[in-house]
Every structure is written in structure tokens, then in C-alpha cells.
Coordinates of C-alpha atoms in Angstrom, one line a residue:
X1 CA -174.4 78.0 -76.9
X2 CA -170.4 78.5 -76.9
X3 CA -168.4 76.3 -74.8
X4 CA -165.2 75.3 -73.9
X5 CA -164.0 78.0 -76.4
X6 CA -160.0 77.6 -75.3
X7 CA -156.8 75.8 -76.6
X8 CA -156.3 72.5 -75.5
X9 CA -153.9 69.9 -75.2
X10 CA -154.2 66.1 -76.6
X11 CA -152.2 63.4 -78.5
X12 CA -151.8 63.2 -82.4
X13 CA -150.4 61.4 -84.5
X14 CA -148.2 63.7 -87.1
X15 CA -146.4 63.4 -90.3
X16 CA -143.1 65.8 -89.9
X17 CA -141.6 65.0 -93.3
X18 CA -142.4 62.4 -96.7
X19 CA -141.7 58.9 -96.1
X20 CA -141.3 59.6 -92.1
X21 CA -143.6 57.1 -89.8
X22 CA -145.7 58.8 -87.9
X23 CA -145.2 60.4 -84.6
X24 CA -147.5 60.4 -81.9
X25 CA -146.8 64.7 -80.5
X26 CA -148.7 66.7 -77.8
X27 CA -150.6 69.1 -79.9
X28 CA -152.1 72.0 -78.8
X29 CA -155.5 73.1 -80.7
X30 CA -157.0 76.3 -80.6
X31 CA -160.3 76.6 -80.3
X32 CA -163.0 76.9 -83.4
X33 CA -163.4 80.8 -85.1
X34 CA -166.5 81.2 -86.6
X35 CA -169.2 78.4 -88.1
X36 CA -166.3 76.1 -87.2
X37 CA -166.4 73.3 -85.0
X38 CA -164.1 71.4 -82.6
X39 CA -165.1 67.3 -82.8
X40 CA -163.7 64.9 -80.2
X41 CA -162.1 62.5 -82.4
X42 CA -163.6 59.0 -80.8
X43 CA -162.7 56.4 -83.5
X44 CA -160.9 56.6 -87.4
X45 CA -160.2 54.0 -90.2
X46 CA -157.0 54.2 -92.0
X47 CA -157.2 54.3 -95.9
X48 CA -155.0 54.4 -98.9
X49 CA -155.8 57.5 -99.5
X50 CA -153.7 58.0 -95.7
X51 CA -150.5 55.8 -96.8
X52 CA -150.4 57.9 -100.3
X53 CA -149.9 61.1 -97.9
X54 CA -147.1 59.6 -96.1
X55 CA -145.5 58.3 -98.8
X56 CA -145.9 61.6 -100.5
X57 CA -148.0 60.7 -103.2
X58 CA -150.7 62.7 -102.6
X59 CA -151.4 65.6 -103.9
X60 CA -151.2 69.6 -102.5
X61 CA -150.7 68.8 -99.5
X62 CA -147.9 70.5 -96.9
X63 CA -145.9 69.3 -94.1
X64 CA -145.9 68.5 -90.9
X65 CA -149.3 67.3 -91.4
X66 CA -152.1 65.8 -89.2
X67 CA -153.4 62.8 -91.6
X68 CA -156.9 60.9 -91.5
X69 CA -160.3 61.6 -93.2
X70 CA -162.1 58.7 -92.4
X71 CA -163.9 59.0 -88.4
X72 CA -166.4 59.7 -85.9
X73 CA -166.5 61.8 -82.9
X74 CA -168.3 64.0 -81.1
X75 CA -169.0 67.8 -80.9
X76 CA -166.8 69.3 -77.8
X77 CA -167.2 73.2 -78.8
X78 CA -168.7 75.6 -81.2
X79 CA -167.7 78.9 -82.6
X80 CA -170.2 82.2 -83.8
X81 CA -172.4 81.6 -85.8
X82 CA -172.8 77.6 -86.5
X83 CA -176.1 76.6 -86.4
X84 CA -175.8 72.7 -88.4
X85 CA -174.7 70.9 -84.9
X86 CA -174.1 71.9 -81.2
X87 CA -172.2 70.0 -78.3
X88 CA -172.9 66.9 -77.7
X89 CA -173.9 65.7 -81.3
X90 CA -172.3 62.8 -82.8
X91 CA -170.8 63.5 -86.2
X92 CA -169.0 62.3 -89.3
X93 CA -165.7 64.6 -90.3
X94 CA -166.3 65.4 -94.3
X95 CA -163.6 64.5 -96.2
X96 CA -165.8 65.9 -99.3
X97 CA -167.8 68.9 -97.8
X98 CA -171.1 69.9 -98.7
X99 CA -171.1 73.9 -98.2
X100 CA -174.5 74.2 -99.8
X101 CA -174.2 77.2 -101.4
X102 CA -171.8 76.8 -104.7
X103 CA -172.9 76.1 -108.0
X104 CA -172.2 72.3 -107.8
X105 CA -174.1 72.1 -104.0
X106 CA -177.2 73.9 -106.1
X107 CA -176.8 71.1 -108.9
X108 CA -179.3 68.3 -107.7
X109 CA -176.9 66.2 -110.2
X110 CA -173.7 67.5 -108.4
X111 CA -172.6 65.8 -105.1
X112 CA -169.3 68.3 -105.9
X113 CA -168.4 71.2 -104.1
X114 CA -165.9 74.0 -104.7
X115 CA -164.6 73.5 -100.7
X116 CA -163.4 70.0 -102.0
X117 CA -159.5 69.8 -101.5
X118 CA -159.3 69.3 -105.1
X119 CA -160.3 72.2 -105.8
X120 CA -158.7 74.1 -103.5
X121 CA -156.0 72.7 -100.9
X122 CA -157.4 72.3 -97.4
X123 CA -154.0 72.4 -95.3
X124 CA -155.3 75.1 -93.5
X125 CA -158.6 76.6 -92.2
X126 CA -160.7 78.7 -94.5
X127 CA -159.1 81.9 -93.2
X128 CA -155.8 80.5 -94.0
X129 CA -154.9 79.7 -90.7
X130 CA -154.2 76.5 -88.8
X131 CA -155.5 75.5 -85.6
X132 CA -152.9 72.9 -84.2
X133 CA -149.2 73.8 -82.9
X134 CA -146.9 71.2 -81.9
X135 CA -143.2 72.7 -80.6
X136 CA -143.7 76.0 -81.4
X137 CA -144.6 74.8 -85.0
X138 CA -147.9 75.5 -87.1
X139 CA -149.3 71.9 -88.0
X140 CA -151.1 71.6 -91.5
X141 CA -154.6 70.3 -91.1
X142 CA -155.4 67.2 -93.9
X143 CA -158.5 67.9 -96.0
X144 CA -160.2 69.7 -93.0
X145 CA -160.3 66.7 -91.3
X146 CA -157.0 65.2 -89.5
X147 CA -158.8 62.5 -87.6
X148 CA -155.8 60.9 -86.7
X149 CA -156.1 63.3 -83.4
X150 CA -157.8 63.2 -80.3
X151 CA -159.7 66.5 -81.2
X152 CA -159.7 68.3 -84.2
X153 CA -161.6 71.4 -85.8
X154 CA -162.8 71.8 -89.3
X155 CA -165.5 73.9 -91.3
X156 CA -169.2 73.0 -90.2
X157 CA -170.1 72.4 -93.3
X158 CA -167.6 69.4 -93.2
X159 CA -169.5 67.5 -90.6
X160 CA -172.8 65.6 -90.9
X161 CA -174.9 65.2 -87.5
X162 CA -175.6 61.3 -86.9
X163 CA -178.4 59.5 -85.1
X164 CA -177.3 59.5 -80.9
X165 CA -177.2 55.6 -81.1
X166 CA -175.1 55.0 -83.8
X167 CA -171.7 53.0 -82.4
X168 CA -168.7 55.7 -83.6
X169 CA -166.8 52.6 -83.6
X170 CA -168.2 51.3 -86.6
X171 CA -169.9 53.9 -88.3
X172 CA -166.5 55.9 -88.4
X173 CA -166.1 54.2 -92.0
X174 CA -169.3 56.1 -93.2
X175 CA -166.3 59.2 -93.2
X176 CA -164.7 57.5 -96.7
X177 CA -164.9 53.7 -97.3
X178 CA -168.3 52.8 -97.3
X179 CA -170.1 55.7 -99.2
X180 CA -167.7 55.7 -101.9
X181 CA -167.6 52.1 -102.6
X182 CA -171.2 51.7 -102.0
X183 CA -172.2 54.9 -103.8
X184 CA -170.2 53.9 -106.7
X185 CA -172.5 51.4 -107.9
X186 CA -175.4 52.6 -106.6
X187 CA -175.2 55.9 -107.4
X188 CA -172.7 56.7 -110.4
X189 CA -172.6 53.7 -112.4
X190 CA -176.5 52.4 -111.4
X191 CA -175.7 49.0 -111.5
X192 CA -179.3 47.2 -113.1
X193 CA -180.6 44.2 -112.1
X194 CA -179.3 41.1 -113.6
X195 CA -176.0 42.4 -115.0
X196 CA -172.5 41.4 -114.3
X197 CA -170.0 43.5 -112.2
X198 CA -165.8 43.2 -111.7
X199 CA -164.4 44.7 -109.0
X200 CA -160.7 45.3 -108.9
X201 CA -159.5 45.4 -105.5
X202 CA -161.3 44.0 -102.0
X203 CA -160.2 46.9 -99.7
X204 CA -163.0 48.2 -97.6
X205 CA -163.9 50.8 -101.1
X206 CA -163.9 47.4 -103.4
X207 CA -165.9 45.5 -100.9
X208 CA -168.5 48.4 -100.5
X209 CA -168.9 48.0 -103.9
X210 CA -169.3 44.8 -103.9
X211 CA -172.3 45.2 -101.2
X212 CA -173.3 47.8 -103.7
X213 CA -173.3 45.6 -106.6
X214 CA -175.7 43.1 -104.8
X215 CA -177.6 45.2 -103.0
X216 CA -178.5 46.4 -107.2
X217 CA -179.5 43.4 -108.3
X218 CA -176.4 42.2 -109.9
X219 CA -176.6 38.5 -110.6
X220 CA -173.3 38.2 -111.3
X221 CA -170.0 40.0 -109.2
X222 CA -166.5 39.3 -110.6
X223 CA -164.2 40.0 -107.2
X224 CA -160.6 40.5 -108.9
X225 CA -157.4 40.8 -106.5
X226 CA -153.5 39.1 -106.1
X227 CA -154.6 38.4 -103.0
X228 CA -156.2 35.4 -102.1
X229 CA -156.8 35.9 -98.4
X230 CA -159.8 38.7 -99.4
X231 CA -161.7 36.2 -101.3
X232 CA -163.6 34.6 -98.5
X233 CA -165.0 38.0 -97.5
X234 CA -165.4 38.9 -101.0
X235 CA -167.6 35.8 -101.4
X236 CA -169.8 36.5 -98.0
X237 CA -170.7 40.2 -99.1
X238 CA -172.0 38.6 -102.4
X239 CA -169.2 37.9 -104.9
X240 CA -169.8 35.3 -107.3
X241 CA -166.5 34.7 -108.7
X242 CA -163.3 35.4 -107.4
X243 CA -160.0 35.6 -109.5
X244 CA -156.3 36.1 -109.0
X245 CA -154.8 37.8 -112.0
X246 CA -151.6 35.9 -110.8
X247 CA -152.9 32.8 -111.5
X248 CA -153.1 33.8 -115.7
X249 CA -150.5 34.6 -118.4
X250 CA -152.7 36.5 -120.3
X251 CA -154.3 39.9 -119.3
X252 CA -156.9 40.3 -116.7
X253 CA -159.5 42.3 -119.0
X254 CA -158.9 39.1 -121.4
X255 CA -159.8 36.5 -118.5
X256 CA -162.8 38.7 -117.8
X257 CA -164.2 38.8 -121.5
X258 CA -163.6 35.3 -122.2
X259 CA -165.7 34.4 -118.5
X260 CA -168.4 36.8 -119.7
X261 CA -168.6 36.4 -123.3
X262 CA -168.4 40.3 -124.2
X263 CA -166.8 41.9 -120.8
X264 CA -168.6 43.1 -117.7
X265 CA -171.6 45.6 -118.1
X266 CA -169.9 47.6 -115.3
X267 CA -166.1 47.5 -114.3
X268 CA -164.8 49.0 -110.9
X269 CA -161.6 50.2 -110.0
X270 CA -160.9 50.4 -106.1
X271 CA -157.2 50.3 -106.1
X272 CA -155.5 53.2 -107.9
X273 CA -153.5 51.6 -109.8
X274 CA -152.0 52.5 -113.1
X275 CA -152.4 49.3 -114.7
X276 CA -155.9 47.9 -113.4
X277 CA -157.2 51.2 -114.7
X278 CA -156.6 50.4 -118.2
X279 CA -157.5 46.5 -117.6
X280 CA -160.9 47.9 -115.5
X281 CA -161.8 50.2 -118.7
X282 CA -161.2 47.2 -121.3
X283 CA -162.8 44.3 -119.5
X284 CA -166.0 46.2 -119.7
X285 CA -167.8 45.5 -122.8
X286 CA -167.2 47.5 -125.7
X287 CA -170.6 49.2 -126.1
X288 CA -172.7 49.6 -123.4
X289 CA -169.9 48.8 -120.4
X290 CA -169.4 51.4 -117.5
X291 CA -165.9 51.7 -115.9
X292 CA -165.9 53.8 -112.6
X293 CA -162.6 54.9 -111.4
X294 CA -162.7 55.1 -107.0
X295 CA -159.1 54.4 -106.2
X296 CA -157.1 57.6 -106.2
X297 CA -153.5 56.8 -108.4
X298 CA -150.8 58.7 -106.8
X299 CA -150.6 62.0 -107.7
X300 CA -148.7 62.7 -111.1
X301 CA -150.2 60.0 -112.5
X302 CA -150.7 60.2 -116.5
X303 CA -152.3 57.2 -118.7
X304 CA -152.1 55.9 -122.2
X305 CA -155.0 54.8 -123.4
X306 CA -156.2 53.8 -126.6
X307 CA -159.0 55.5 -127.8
X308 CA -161.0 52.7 -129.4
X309 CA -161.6 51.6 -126.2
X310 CA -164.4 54.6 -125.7
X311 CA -164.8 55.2 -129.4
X312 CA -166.8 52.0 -129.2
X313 CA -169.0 53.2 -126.7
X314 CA -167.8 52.6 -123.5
X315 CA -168.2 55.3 -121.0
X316 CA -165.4 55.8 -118.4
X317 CA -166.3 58.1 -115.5
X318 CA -165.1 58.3 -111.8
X319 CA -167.0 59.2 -108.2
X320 CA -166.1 61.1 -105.3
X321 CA -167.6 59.9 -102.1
X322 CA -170.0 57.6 -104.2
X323 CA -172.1 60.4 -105.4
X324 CA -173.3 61.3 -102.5
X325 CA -174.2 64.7 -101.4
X326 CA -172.5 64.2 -97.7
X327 CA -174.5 66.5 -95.3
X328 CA -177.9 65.0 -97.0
X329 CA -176.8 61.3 -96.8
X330 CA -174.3 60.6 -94.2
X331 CA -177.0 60.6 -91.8
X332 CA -179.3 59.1 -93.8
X333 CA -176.9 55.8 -94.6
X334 CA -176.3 56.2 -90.8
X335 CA -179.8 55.4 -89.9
X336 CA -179.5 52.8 -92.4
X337 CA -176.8 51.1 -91.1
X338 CA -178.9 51.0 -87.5
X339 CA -181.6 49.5 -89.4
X340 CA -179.3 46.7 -90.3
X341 CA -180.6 47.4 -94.1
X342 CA -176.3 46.7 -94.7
X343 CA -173.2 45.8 -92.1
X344 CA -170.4 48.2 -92.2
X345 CA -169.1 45.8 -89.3
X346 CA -167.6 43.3 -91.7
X347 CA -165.4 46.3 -93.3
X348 CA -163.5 46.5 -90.0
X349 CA -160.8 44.1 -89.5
X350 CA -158.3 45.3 -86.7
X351 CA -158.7 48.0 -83.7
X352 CA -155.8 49.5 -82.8
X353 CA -155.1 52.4 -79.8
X354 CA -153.9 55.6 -81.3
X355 CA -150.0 54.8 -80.2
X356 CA -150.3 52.2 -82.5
X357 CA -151.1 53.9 -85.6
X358 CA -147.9 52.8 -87.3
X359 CA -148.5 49.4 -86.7
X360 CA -151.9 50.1 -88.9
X361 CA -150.2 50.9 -91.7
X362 CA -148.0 47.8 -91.7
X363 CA -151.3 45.6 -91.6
X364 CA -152.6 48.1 -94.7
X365 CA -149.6 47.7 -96.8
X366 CA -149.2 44.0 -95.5
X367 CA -153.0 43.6 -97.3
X368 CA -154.0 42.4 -93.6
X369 CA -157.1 44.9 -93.9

């Protein structure tokens, strides 16, 4: 069944220009073309990934610009031919589609997928066309999803139906935060009982990965941070140990080995951060230590490394979404969630009203989330 299949009208927030704070517009957005869908944005995190937009940082993306890839709605209209969801349905935006049908969707080893904006840049539709117009001006969609709307329309193969009971309010963090942080020990680095685990940076990825961690088996959990407010959280989601790498003159990864003995059997970077890269990839131990790299650097980004550190047998590898294949497992971790099997509430610190999306990103960069 179509419905509703006209342009409307509804606030959004929108990034005119680098290093501009945002503005909440009047957009107008047109209604969804074929297997698209238009999702009636209900509730949306705000993550790094978000602030390294505005601050320009992020990569192959075009201005002005509707931001946010991390929220929960519900299905307002349809267009020809999609058949994954209908009106009414409660969904997840895909900030890493699933199309099903490329080479890395076939791969039961792949949660990849060539309609990932890093493989090809999502700032518009796939007919290369945009749905929202703001003042007579086109307005660049952000990885198909731009939940930083009140509606917004994207690919159906970049939204995963939910369970009718889940609260949008919470599970919105199911669209970024929790799957990647969670995933990344779960599912990429396959974190074994009884081993020890750092995790650099207690964001809502680092603490996911930290649930993650736990929820493995992990007897030991190294929470590492400069700040000291995110410890007590840190500590309640199962962290053992929490350190401030202010509170040392030496290096981190040094700290690390000496607390372990040989260095962490699996290291966790959740910040994007030049610098706790290198220190994540060294404070695992030198032969059988796994470094997973989550937080995304700004873009431009180039490392030095030295090579002994993997020569020795380290492996360093990185995750996208946690691993997970997101049309399969969204849902799935959804239904988890509402069988209290983890709490995703705990991740959410603030709840702000759209108008006050700036104010957001002065908690974010204020580390007040």
C-alpha cells in the first residue's frame, strides 16, 4: 500500500557551511521514489562521528547537509516496489546498509556492503538526487540517513523493521553506538573467557565495548580515559580497572604492560584518535594481542607505525558497525534489548528537543555524554 506519497514540510536541523552551528530550517521533503522509504524521525543520539561532520573532518561529504545516523522512527510512506517494511513499522535508519545482493552481503563473513558511504558517497539518493529543499536550495542527505530531521527518506535496504514494543527512545542507539561497540568484542575481536581487555575511551562505542567485553567472559576490563567523571559508569557496566593516562609520565601502552605483565590480550580503540591508536596497538601483547580500531580519526588521517609492533604477531584490524550484518541483527539485538539480556538505557545521558541540538554538541565536546 502507497500512502501519503506528497512533499511535506517539517523542522531540521542543517549544516549550511564547515565549522557553522547548526540551524534548525523548514525543510521540505519529497516524497520516497522507488523501494525508498520516508521514516518519521521519532528520537536520534548524537555521535562523534556527527561533530567530525561539522567540523569538517569527515570525509566525502557535501554541503548544506542534514547530519545524524544514529535514530529511530517510524515508517510514514512507501514508494513502488518496497516490500522489507510498510507504514506503521518501527525502524532503525542504517548508517551501514545491508543491500543483500553484493559480493560482501553474499559473504556470510562480510557484514560490508558496497552501498556503505565509504564506498561510495551517500550525499544523495541512489538516483543521484536529493529529497530535501530548504530556500530554494537542494539539501545533501548524510549517509542516507540525516536523522537530525523530523522525517527523512533513505534506501529500504537502510532500515531494519523492529519489534512494535521496543521504546524509540532508547533503542535509537541500536542505529550506531551500541552495535559497534558491542559488536566489536563480540564479533570482530571474539573476546574469550578469562582474558584481559583495555578500552580507550568511555563514549557510548567504548562503553558498549565494555558490556561486550563482560558479557564474553572477560575477567579482566582495563577502562582507559582523561576523564575521570566516566569511570563510575565504566565500573557499573563491568570495568575492572580504570586509569587516567594523565595521572602517568610515562606512556599509556607502558602502564598497561607493566599492570598486565605482557599487555592486554585484546586492545580497543573507541576514540579516533591519532595517538591512542598507536598506544591501543602496543599495549596489546606482542604475540597473540588483538587491537580493534572503532573510533573513526578525522579524515586525512595517516599513521607511523613501527612495524615490529605486528611483525611480532599482533594483529591490528578494525569493525564497522561491530560486525554486524544490520538488516539480520538490528532486530534481533532489538528483541534482545526487550529481553533485558543488556541495558542500552545507561548509554543515554541527556534528552534534549530538536531546537536544542547545539546545546548537544556542547555537552559532547564538554565529555558531559
Amino acid at each position: 500500500t502507497l500512502c501519503c506519497l506528497q512533499v511535506i514540510k517539517y523542522r531540521a536541523a542543517v549544516a549550511w557551511a564547515v565549522g557553522k552551528p547548526l540551524s534548525i530550517e523548514e525543510v521540505e521533503v519529497a516524497p520516497p521514489k522507488a523501494r525508498e522509504v520516508r521514516v518519521k524521525i521519532v528520537a536520534t543520539g548524537i555521535c562523534r562521528t556527527d561533530d567530525h561532520l561539522l567540523g569538517g573532518l569527515f570525509p566525502y561529504v557535501e554541503y548544506p547537509i542534514i547530519p545524524g545516523h544514529e535514530g529511530a522512527g517510524i515508517v510514514e510512506s512507501i514508494g513502488e516496489g518496497v516490500t522489507l517494511v510498510k507504514p506503521g513499522d518501527k525502524v532503525i535508519p542504517l548508517c551501514h546498509p545491508q543491500c543483500g545482493e553484493c559480493n560482501f552481503c553474499l559473504n556470510p563473513n562480510s557484514n560490508y556492503c558496497i552501498k556503505t558511504h565509504f564506498h561510495e558517497p551517500q550525499n544523495t539518493m541512489p538516483d543521484k538526487t536529493t529529497r530535501f529543499t530548504c530556500k530554494g536550495k537542494q539539501i545533501h542527505h548524510f549517509m542516507w540517513c540525516s536523522t537530525f530531521a523530523e522525517y527523512t527518506v533513505m534506501p529500504e535496504y537502510a532500515v531494519a523493521r523492529i519489534d512494535a514494543t521496543a521504546p524509540l527512545n532508547k533503542v535509537c542507539v541500536l542505529g550506531c553506538a551500541f552495535p559497534t561497540g558491542y559488536g566489536a568484542a563480540i564479533n570482530t575481536a571474539k573476546v574469550k573467557p578469562g582474558s584481559t581487555c583495555a578500552v580507550f575511551g568511555l563514549g557510548g562505542i567504548g562503553l558498549s565495548v565494555v558490556m561486550g567485553c563482560k558479557a564474553s567472559g572477560a575477567s579482566r576490563i582495563i577502562a582507559v580515559d582523561i576523564n575521570k567523571d566516566k569511570f563510575a559508569k565504566a565500573k557499573e557496566l563491568g570495568a575492572t580497572d580504570c586509569v587516567n593516562p594523565k595521572d602517568y609520565t610515562k606512556p599509556i601502552q607502558d602502564v598497561l604492560t607493566e599492570m598486565t605483565g605482557y599487555g592486554v590480550d585484546y586492545s580497543f580503540e573507541a576514540i579516533g584518535n591519532k595517538d591512542a591508536l598507536i598506544a591501543a596497538l602496543a599495549s596489546c601483547n606482542m604475540s597473540t594481542g588483538v587491537c580493534v580500531i572503532i573510533g573513526e580519526a578525522p579524515a586525512g588521517t595517516l599513521l607511523s607505525v613501527d612495524p615490529t609492533l605486528l611483525l611480532t604477531g599482533r594483529t591490528w584490524t578494525g569493525t564497522m558497525l561491530g560486525g554486524w550484518k544490520a538488516r539480520d541483527s538490528i532486530p534481533k539485538l532489538a528483541a534482545s534489548y526487550l529481553e533485558k539480556k543488556f541495558n542500552l538505557d545507561v548509554l543515554i545521558t541527556h534528552t534534549l528537543p530538536i531546537a536544542e541540538v547545539n546545546k548537544g554538541f556542547e555537552l559532547l565536546r564538554g565529555g558531559k555524554r
